[in-house]
CSV table of C-alpha atoms in Angstrom, one decimal:
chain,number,residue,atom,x,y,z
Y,252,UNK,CA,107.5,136.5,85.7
Y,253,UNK,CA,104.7,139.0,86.1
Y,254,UNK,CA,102.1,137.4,87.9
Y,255,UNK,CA,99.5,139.5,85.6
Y,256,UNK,CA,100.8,138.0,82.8
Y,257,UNK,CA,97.9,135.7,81.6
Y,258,UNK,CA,100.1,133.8,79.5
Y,259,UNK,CA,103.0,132.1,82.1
Y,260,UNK,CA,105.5,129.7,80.6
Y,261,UNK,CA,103.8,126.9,82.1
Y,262,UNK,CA,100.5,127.9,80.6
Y,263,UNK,CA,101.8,128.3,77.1
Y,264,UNK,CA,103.4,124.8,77.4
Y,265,UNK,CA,99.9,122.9,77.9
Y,266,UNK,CA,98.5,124.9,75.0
Y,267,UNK,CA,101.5,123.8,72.8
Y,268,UNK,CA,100.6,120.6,74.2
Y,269,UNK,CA,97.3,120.2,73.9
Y,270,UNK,CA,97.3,122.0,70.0
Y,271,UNK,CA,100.4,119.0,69.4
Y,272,UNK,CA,98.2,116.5,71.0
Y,273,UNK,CA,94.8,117.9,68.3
Y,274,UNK,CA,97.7,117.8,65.5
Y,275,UNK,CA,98.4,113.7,66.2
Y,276,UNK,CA,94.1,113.7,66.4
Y,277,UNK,CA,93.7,115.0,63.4
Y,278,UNK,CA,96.7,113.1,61.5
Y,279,UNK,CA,96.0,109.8,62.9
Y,280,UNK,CA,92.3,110.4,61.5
Y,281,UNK,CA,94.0,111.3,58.5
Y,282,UNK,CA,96.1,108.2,58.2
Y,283,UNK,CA,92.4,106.2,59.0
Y,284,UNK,CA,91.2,108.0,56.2
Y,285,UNK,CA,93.9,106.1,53.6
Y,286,UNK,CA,91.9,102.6,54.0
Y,287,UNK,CA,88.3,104.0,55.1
Y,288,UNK,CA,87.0,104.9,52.1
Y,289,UNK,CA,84.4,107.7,54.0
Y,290,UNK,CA,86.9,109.3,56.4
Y,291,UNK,CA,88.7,111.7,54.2
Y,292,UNK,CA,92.6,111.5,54.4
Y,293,UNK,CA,93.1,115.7,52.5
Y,294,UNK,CA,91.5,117.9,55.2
Y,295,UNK,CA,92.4,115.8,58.8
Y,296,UNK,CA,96.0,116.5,57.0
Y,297,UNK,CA,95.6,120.3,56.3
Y,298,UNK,CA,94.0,120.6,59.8
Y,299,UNK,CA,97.5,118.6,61.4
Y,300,UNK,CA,99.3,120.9,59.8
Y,301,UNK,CA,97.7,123.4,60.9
Y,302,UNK,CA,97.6,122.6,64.7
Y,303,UNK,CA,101.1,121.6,64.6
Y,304,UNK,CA,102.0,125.1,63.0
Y,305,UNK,CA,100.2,126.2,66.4
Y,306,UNK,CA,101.9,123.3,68.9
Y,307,UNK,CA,105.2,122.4,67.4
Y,308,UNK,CA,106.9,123.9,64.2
Y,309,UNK,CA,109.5,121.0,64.0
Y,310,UNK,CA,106.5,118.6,63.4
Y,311,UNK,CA,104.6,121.2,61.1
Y,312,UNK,CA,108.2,121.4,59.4
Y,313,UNK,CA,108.4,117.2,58.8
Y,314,UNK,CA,104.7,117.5,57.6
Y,315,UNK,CA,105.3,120.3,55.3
Y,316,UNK,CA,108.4,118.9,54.0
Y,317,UNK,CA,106.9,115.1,53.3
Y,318,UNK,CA,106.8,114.0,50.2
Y,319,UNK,CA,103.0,113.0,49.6
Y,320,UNK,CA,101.7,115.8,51.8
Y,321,UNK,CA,103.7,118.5,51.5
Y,322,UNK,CA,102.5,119.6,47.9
Y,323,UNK,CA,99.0,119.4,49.1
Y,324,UNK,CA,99.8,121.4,51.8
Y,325,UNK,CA,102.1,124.0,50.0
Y,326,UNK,CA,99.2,124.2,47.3
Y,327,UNK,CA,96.2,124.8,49.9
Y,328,UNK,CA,98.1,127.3,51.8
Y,329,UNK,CA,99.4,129.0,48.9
Y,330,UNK,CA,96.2,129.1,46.5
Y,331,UNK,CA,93.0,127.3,48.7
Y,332,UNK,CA,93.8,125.0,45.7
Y,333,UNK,CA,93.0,121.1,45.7
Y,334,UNK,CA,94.1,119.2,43.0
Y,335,UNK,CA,92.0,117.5,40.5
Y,336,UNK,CA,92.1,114.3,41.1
Y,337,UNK,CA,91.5,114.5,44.8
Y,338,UNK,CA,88.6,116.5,44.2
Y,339,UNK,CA,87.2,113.4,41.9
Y,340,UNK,CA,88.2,110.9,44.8
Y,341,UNK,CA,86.2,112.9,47.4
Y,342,UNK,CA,83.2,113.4,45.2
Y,343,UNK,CA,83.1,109.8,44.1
Y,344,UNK,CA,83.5,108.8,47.5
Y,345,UNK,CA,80.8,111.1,48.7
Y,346,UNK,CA,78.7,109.5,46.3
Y,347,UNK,CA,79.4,106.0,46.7
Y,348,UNK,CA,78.2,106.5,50.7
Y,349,UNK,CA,74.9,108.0,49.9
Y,350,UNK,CA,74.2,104.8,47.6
Y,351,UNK,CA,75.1,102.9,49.9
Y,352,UNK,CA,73.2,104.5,52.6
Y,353,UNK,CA,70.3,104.1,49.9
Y,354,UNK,CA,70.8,100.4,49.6
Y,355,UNK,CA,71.4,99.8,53.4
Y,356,UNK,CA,67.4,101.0,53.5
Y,357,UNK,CA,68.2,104.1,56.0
Y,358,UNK,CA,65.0,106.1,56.4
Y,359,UNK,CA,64.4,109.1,54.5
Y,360,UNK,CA,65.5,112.0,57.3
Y,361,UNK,CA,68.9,110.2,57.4
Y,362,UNK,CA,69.5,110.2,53.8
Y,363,UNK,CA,68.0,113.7,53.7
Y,364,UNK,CA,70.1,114.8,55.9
Y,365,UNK,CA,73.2,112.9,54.3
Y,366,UNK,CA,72.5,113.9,51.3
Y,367,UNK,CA,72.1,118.3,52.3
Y,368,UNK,CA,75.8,117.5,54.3
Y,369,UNK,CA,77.7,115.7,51.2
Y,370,UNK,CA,76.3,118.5,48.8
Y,371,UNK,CA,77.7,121.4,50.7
Y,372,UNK,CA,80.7,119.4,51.1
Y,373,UNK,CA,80.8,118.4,47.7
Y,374,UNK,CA,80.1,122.0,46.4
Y,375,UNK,CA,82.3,123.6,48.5
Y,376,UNK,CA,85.4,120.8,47.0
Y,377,UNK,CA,84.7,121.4,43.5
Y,378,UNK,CA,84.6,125.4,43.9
Y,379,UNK,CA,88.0,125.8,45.0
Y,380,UNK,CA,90.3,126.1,42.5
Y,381,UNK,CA,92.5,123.2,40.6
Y,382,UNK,CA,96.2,122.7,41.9
């Protein structure tokens, strides 16, 4: 072992670690996302699989390979693609929030600022292309 060698086995362990550790983050925010309608379940799986690719191929390899996310996956890798009817979930639940945040009375910098944030986001969904 060179001792000039920034990247030691035991440093390169706690990065696999702590990219693993931001892959559970992101896919247990993505499992939150399947019953909290404003917490998006797509992206917090594409960023998993993602970190995992980075931390631990096996699990990047079991998310790739499953059978509800692996297609998304596949299809955003392969093409930036998201497929239609994800892109009218996310929309209608981007909408549903800012009515709601309308209805909850929130003042007019919140919902200003809510409503510049969910139409970048929203844009930026329904520009990429249709898996």
């Amino acid at each position: 072992m060179d001792r000039h060698d920034p990247e030691t086995p035991p440093r390169q362990t706690l990065r696999r670690l702590l990219w693993t550790l931001a892959g559970w983050a992101a896919l247990l925010l993505g499992a939150a996302g399947v019953v909290l309608p404003v917490l998006p379940t797509t992206p917090f799986v594409l960023l998993a699989a993602f970190l995992f690719g980075k931390g631990s191929p096996r699990l990047r390899a079991w998310l790739t390979e499953h059978r509800t996310f692996g297609p998304l996956i596949a299809d955003w890798e392969a093409h930036g693609a998201i497929p239609r009817p994800v892109k009218r979930l996310a929309v209608t639940v981007m909408a549903l929030t800012f009515l709601a945040s309308v209805i909850a009375g929130l003042g007019w910098i919140i919902l200003t600022v809510q409503a510049i944030c969910l139409s970048g986001a929203a844009m930026y969904i329904l520009t990429r292309p249709d898996a």
